[in-house]
mmCIF file of C-alpha atoms in Angstrom:
data_model
loop_
_atom_site.group_PDB
_atom_site.id
_atom_site.type_symbol
_atom_site.label_atom_id
_atom_site.label_comp_id
_atom_site.label_asym_id
_atom_site.label_seq_id
_atom_site.Cartn_x
_atom_site.Cartn_y
_atom_site.Cartn_z
ATOM 1 C CA MET Q 8 -11.980 -6.084 -19.130
ATOM 2 C CA THR Q 9 -13.695 -3.002 -18.405
ATOM 3 C CA PHE Q 10 -17.013 -2.814 -16.405
ATOM 4 C CA SER Q 11 -20.121 -2.221 -17.907
ATOM 5 C CA ARG Q 12 -23.538 -2.668 -16.411
ATOM 6 C CA ARG Q 13 -23.974 -6.160 -18.503
ATOM 7 C CA ASN Q 14 -20.641 -7.503 -17.944
ATOM 8 C CA PHE Q 15 -20.719 -6.276 -14.240
ATOM 9 C CA LEU Q 16 -23.667 -8.258 -13.613
ATOM 10 C CA GLN Q 17 -22.483 -11.253 -15.204
ATOM 11 C CA ALA Q 18 -19.087 -11.416 -13.558
ATOM 12 C CA ALA Q 19 -20.835 -10.681 -10.217
ATOM 13 C CA SER Q 20 -23.689 -13.306 -10.760
ATOM 14 C CA GLY Q 21 -21.565 -15.940 -10.546
ATOM 15 C CA LEU Q 22 -19.619 -15.037 -7.367
ATOM 16 C CA ALA Q 23 -20.074 -16.601 -4.207
ATOM 17 C CA LEU Q 24 -19.953 -13.797 -1.586
ATOM 18 C CA THR Q 25 -20.062 -15.079 1.895
ATOM 19 C CA ALA Q 26 -19.519 -13.130 5.112
ATOM 20 C CA GLY Q 27 -16.420 -15.735 5.943
ATOM 21 C CA ILE Q 28 -12.891 -15.020 5.200
ATOM 22 C CA ALA Q 29 -12.300 -15.338 1.397
ATOM 23 C CA SER Q 30 -9.248 -17.167 0.121
ATOM 24 C CA LEU Q 31 -7.060 -17.674 -2.956
ATOM 25 C CA PRO Q 32 -6.317 -21.228 -3.429
ATOM 26 C CA GLY Q 33 -2.822 -22.409 -4.379
ATOM 27 C CA VAL Q 34 -0.859 -19.515 -2.953
ATOM 28 C CA ALA Q 35 2.451 -20.627 -0.455
ATOM 29 C CA LEU Q 36 2.109 -19.153 2.676
ATOM 30 C CA ALA Q 37 4.943 -16.993 4.179
ATOM 31 C CA GLU Q 38 5.085 -16.275 7.702
ATOM 32 C CA SER Q 39 7.647 -12.983 7.274
ATOM 33 C CA VAL Q 40 8.516 -10.921 4.254
ATOM 34 C CA ASP Q 41 11.404 -8.259 3.467
ATOM 35 C CA MET Q 42 10.373 -5.046 4.578
ATOM 36 C CA ASP Q 43 11.747 -3.108 2.183
ATOM 37 C CA ALA Q 44 10.014 -5.009 -0.659
ATOM 38 C CA LEU Q 45 6.410 -4.972 1.240
ATOM 39 C CA LEU Q 46 6.759 -1.044 1.873
ATOM 40 C CA THR Q 47 7.607 -0.550 -2.303
ATOM 41 C CA PRO Q 48 4.020 0.775 -3.369
ATOM 42 C CA GLY Q 49 2.095 -0.311 -6.081
ATOM 43 C CA PRO Q 50 1.155 1.656 -9.346
ATOM 44 C CA LEU Q 51 -1.779 3.652 -7.295
ATOM 45 C CA GLY Q 52 0.545 4.517 -4.547
ATOM 46 C CA ASP Q 53 -0.299 3.273 -0.716
ATOM 47 C CA LYS Q 54 -2.763 5.069 1.098
ATOM 48 C CA ILE Q 55 -1.599 5.653 4.370
ATOM 49 C CA LEU Q 56 -2.331 6.826 7.992
ATOM 50 C CA GLY Q 57 0.156 7.681 10.845
ATOM 51 C CA SER Q 58 3.605 9.095 11.332
ATOM 52 C CA GLU Q 59 6.257 7.918 8.770
ATOM 53 C CA ASP Q 60 8.490 7.546 11.967
ATOM 54 C CA ALA Q 61 6.236 5.405 13.892
ATOM 55 C CA PRO Q 62 8.073 2.175 15.395
ATOM 56 C CA VAL Q 63 5.601 -0.297 13.997
ATOM 57 C CA THR Q 64 4.347 -0.367 10.209
ATOM 58 C CA ILE Q 65 1.046 -2.851 9.430
ATOM 59 C CA VAL Q 66 -0.086 -3.568 6.084
ATOM 60 C CA GLU Q 67 -3.350 -4.846 5.552
ATOM 61 C CA TYR Q 68 -4.576 -6.404 2.334
ATOM 62 C CA ALA Q 69 -8.410 -6.472 2.578
ATOM 63 C CA SER Q 70 -11.378 -7.268 0.019
ATOM 64 C CA MET Q 71 -14.468 -4.894 0.289
ATOM 65 C CA THR Q 72 -16.633 -7.594 0.189
ATOM 66 C CA CYS Q 73 -15.300 -9.896 2.764
ATOM 67 C CA GLY Q 74 -17.459 -10.214 5.566
ATOM 68 C CA HIS Q 75 -14.356 -10.622 8.521
ATOM 69 C CA CYS Q 76 -12.660 -7.418 6.915
ATOM 70 C CA ALA Q 77 -15.744 -5.385 7.593
ATOM 71 C CA ASN Q 78 -15.974 -6.806 11.518
ATOM 72 C CA PHE Q 79 -12.318 -5.936 11.761
ATOM 73 C CA HIS Q 80 -12.836 -2.416 10.754
ATOM 74 C CA LYS Q 81 -16.125 -1.916 12.570
ATOM 75 C CA LYS Q 82 -14.475 -3.666 15.977
ATOM 76 C CA THR Q 83 -10.751 -3.585 16.093
ATOM 77 C CA TYR Q 84 -9.939 -0.531 13.909
ATOM 78 C CA PRO Q 85 -11.349 2.354 15.967
ATOM 79 C CA ALA Q 86 -9.322 1.324 18.911
ATOM 80 C CA LEU Q 87 -6.723 0.530 16.576
ATOM 81 C CA LYS Q 88 -6.684 4.177 15.337
ATOM 82 C CA SER Q 89 -7.183 6.118 18.469
ATOM 83 C CA ASP Q 90 -4.597 3.750 20.706
ATOM 84 C CA TYR Q 91 -1.905 3.532 18.007
ATOM 85 C CA ILE Q 92 -2.304 4.946 14.794
ATOM 86 C CA GLU Q 93 -2.950 8.497 16.295
ATOM 87 C CA THR Q 94 -0.647 8.168 19.047
ATOM 88 C CA GLY Q 95 2.299 7.515 16.837
ATOM 89 C CA LYS Q 96 2.908 4.170 17.556
ATOM 90 C CA VAL Q 97 1.696 2.630 14.418
ATOM 91 C CA ARG Q 98 1.762 3.468 10.689
ATOM 92 C CA PHE Q 99 -0.749 1.892 8.524
ATOM 93 C CA ILE Q 100 -1.023 1.214 4.963
ATOM 94 C CA PHE Q 101 -4.472 0.124 3.410
ATOM 95 C CA ARG Q 102 -3.931 -2.231 0.322
ATOM 96 C CA GLU Q 103 -6.390 -3.540 -2.109
ATOM 97 C CA PHE Q 104 -6.938 -7.131 -2.420
ATOM 98 C CA PRO Q 105 -10.316 -7.657 -4.514
ATOM 99 C CA LEU Q 106 -11.835 -11.104 -5.014
ATOM 100 C CA ASP Q 107 -14.555 -10.659 -6.807
ATOM 101 C CA ALA Q 108 -15.605 -8.088 -9.395
ATOM 102 C CA VAL Q 109 -17.706 -6.066 -6.933
ATOM 103 C CA ALA Q 110 -14.962 -5.838 -4.334
ATOM 104 C CA ALA Q 111 -12.656 -4.481 -7.297
ATOM 105 C CA ALA Q 112 -15.690 -1.915 -8.407
ATOM 106 C CA ALA Q 113 -15.766 -0.790 -4.669
ATOM 107 C CA PHE Q 114 -12.295 -0.176 -4.717
ATOM 108 C CA MET Q 115 -12.308 1.939 -7.956
ATOM 109 C CA LEU Q 116 -14.937 3.707 -6.471
ATOM 110 C CA ALA Q 117 -12.921 4.481 -3.419
ATOM 111 C CA ARG Q 118 -9.839 5.495 -5.566
ATOM 112 C CA SER Q 119 -11.855 8.007 -8.218
ATOM 113 C CA ALA Q 120 -13.265 9.971 -4.965
ATOM 114 C CA PRO Q 121 -11.184 12.886 -3.702
ATOM 115 C CA ALA Q 122 -8.101 11.478 -2.534
ATOM 116 C CA ASP Q 123 -8.237 12.723 1.156
ATOM 117 C CA LYS Q 124 -11.744 10.639 1.384
ATOM 118 C CA TYR Q 125 -10.543 7.506 0.802
ATOM 119 C CA PHE Q 126 -10.312 6.143 4.103
ATOM 120 C CA GLU Q 127 -13.693 7.560 5.181
ATOM 121 C CA ILE Q 128 -15.432 5.935 2.155
ATOM 122 C CA VAL Q 129 -13.508 2.553 2.850
ATOM 123 C CA ASP Q 130 -15.161 2.954 6.639
ATOM 124 C CA ILE Q 131 -18.380 3.513 5.052
ATOM 125 C CA MET Q 132 -18.590 0.944 2.767
ATOM 126 C CA PHE Q 133 -17.403 -1.523 5.527
ATOM 127 C CA GLU Q 134 -20.042 -0.276 8.007
ATOM 128 C CA GLN Q 135 -22.757 -0.369 5.090
ATOM 129 C CA GLN Q 136 -21.452 -3.450 3.477
ATOM 130 C CA ARG Q 137 -24.633 -5.745 3.434
ATOM 131 C CA SER Q 138 -26.658 -3.142 1.996
ATOM 132 C CA TRP Q 139 -24.559 -3.016 -1.174
ATOM 133 C CA ALA Q 140 -22.382 -6.079 -1.641
ATOM 134 C CA PHE Q 141 -24.666 -8.921 -1.184
ATOM 135 C CA THR Q 142 -27.881 -7.970 -3.199
ATOM 136 C CA ASP Q 143 -29.367 -9.497 -6.199
ATOM 137 C CA ASN Q 144 -28.753 -6.707 -8.340
ATOM 138 C CA PRO Q 145 -25.109 -5.556 -7.312
ATOM 139 C CA TYR Q 146 -24.926 -3.200 -9.976
ATOM 140 C CA ASN Q 147 -27.672 -1.026 -9.054
ATOM 141 C CA SER Q 148 -27.034 -1.429 -5.477
ATOM 142 C CA LEU Q 149 -23.562 -0.091 -5.804
ATOM 143 C CA LEU Q 150 -24.903 2.620 -7.836
ATOM 144 C CA ASN Q 151 -27.408 3.962 -5.151
ATOM 145 C CA PHE Q 152 -24.674 3.123 -2.766
ATOM 146 C CA SER Q 153 -22.114 5.598 -4.464
ATOM 147 C CA LYS Q 154 -24.692 8.444 -4.666
ATOM 148 C CA GLN Q 155 -24.698 8.757 -0.978
ATOM 149 C CA ILE Q 156 -20.847 9.158 -0.926
ATOM 150 C CA GLY Q 157 -21.160 12.033 -3.828
ATOM 151 C CA PHE Q 158 -20.938 9.962 -7.123
ATOM 152 C CA THR Q 159 -23.378 10.599 -10.154
ATOM 153 C CA GLN Q 160 -24.423 7.802 -12.342
ATOM 154 C CA GLU Q 161 -21.726 9.584 -15.122
ATOM 155 C CA SER Q 162 -19.082 9.830 -12.490
ATOM 156 C CA PHE Q 163 -19.960 6.074 -11.312
ATOM 157 C CA GLU Q 164 -19.987 4.647 -14.728
ATOM 158 C CA GLU Q 165 -16.913 6.936 -15.649
ATOM 159 C CA ALA Q 166 -14.985 5.214 -12.679
ATOM 160 C CA LEU Q 167 -16.193 1.530 -13.285
ATOM 161 C CA THR Q 168 -14.868 1.833 -17.260
ATOM 162 C CA ASN Q 169 -11.886 2.961 -16.369
ATOM 163 C CA GLN Q 170 -9.539 0.095 -17.600
ATOM 164 C CA GLY Q 171 -6.382 1.498 -16.425
ATOM 165 C CA LEU Q 172 -7.697 1.910 -13.104
ATOM 166 C CA LEU Q 173 -8.711 -1.667 -12.706
ATOM 167 C CA ASP Q 174 -5.708 -2.903 -13.855
ATOM 168 C CA ALA Q 175 -3.984 -1.147 -11.394
ATOM 169 C CA VAL Q 176 -6.216 -2.432 -8.584
ATOM 170 C CA ASN Q 177 -5.674 -5.753 -9.823
ATOM 171 C CA ALA Q 178 -2.104 -5.238 -9.987
ATOM 172 C CA VAL Q 179 -1.808 -4.603 -6.312
ATOM 173 C CA ARG Q 180 -3.781 -7.993 -5.589
ATOM 174 C CA ASP Q 181 -1.652 -9.936 -7.750
ATOM 175 C CA ARG Q 182 1.805 -8.791 -6.336
ATOM 176 C CA GLY Q 183 0.187 -9.216 -2.772
ATOM 177 C CA ALA Q 184 -0.677 -13.041 -3.726
ATOM 178 C CA ASN Q 185 2.537 -13.703 -6.143
ATOM 179 C CA GLU Q 186 5.372 -11.623 -3.944
ATOM 180 C CA PHE Q 187 4.050 -11.983 -0.567
ATOM 181 C CA GLY Q 188 1.991 -14.938 0.100
ATOM 182 C CA VAL Q 189 -1.467 -13.202 0.821
ATOM 183 C CA ASN Q 190 -3.935 -15.802 0.107
ATOM 184 C CA SER Q 191 -6.940 -14.784 2.399
ATOM 185 C CA THR Q 192 -8.429 -11.551 3.588
ATOM 186 C CA PRO Q 193 -7.725 -9.625 5.733
ATOM 187 C CA THR Q 194 -3.878 -10.675 5.840
ATOM 188 C CA PHE Q 195 -1.872 -8.507 8.086
ATOM 189 C CA PHE Q 196 1.703 -7.880 7.800
ATOM 190 C CA ILE Q 197 2.998 -6.331 11.465
ATOM 191 C CA ASN Q 198 6.736 -5.122 10.899
ATOM 192 C CA GLY Q 199 6.914 -7.999 8.010
ATOM 193 C CA GLU Q 200 5.420 -10.585 10.084
ATOM 194 C CA LYS Q 201 2.283 -12.024 8.470
ATOM 195 C CA HIS Q 202 -1.086 -12.730 10.314
ATOM 196 C CA SER Q 203 -4.282 -13.713 8.642
ATOM 197 C CA GLY Q 204 -7.796 -13.102 9.945
ATOM 198 C CA ALA Q 205 -9.893 -10.455 11.678
ATOM 199 C CA LEU Q 206 -7.443 -9.841 14.847
ATOM 200 C CA SER Q 207 -9.345 -8.123 18.029
ATOM 201 C CA ILE Q 208 -7.712 -5.195 19.305
ATOM 202 C CA GLU Q 209 -6.216 -7.428 22.325
ATOM 203 C CA ASP Q 210 -4.692 -9.690 20.005
ATOM 204 C CA MET Q 211 -3.320 -6.751 17.677
ATOM 205 C CA GLY Q 212 -2.311 -4.801 20.630
ATOM 206 C CA LYS Q 213 -0.076 -7.633 22.276
ATOM 207 C CA ILE Q 214 2.001 -8.065 18.951
ATOM 208 C CA ILE Q 215 2.284 -4.581 18.612
ATOM 209 C CA GLU Q 216 3.504 -3.977 22.056
ATOM 210 C CA ASP Q 217 5.831 -6.851 21.357
ATOM 211 C CA ASN Q 218 7.492 -4.665 18.340
ATOM 212 C CA LEU Q 219 7.948 -1.381 20.385
#
């Protein structure tokens, strides 16, 4: 389906948007995955920070409406970025794993913005998550939010009615679930080893140091 105001509201109205870890049932867990397969990008290409030669690669699957994902990006991610990504120790790959229509729409907006603004927009979305993700009218809330990051109503609607973009975002999610056993957000693969939940910088740092 494509998003319109009407079907977006219909899809979003039935969602249980909570601040806890969101999960998909019935997917087999995997403790580790093949790195070559994991690092094969999806149809949209990967969004990557850090050196290609970094000894540790972290792949995060996240949903924009996941409260634990927001907590990770507000509390752990800044230190991860300054201490490990910017120092050449970690290569960080962020992938879309929307668990509801609102999260899918948010990812579509981030992907429709200028490419060099992607991570900046994701950071703002997580920082202000409660203002647009958990409202009685998510369409209007997301529209109003989008105007703060440079969209007009026309470009907002153009992004959300891009069926190819929606299909690609969903394909990234489906591949994460079916091939790599992702069934909750956030899920991290640190050099191929799976870790679920909003890790603290102490916990993540220990895992990274063990891989250096």
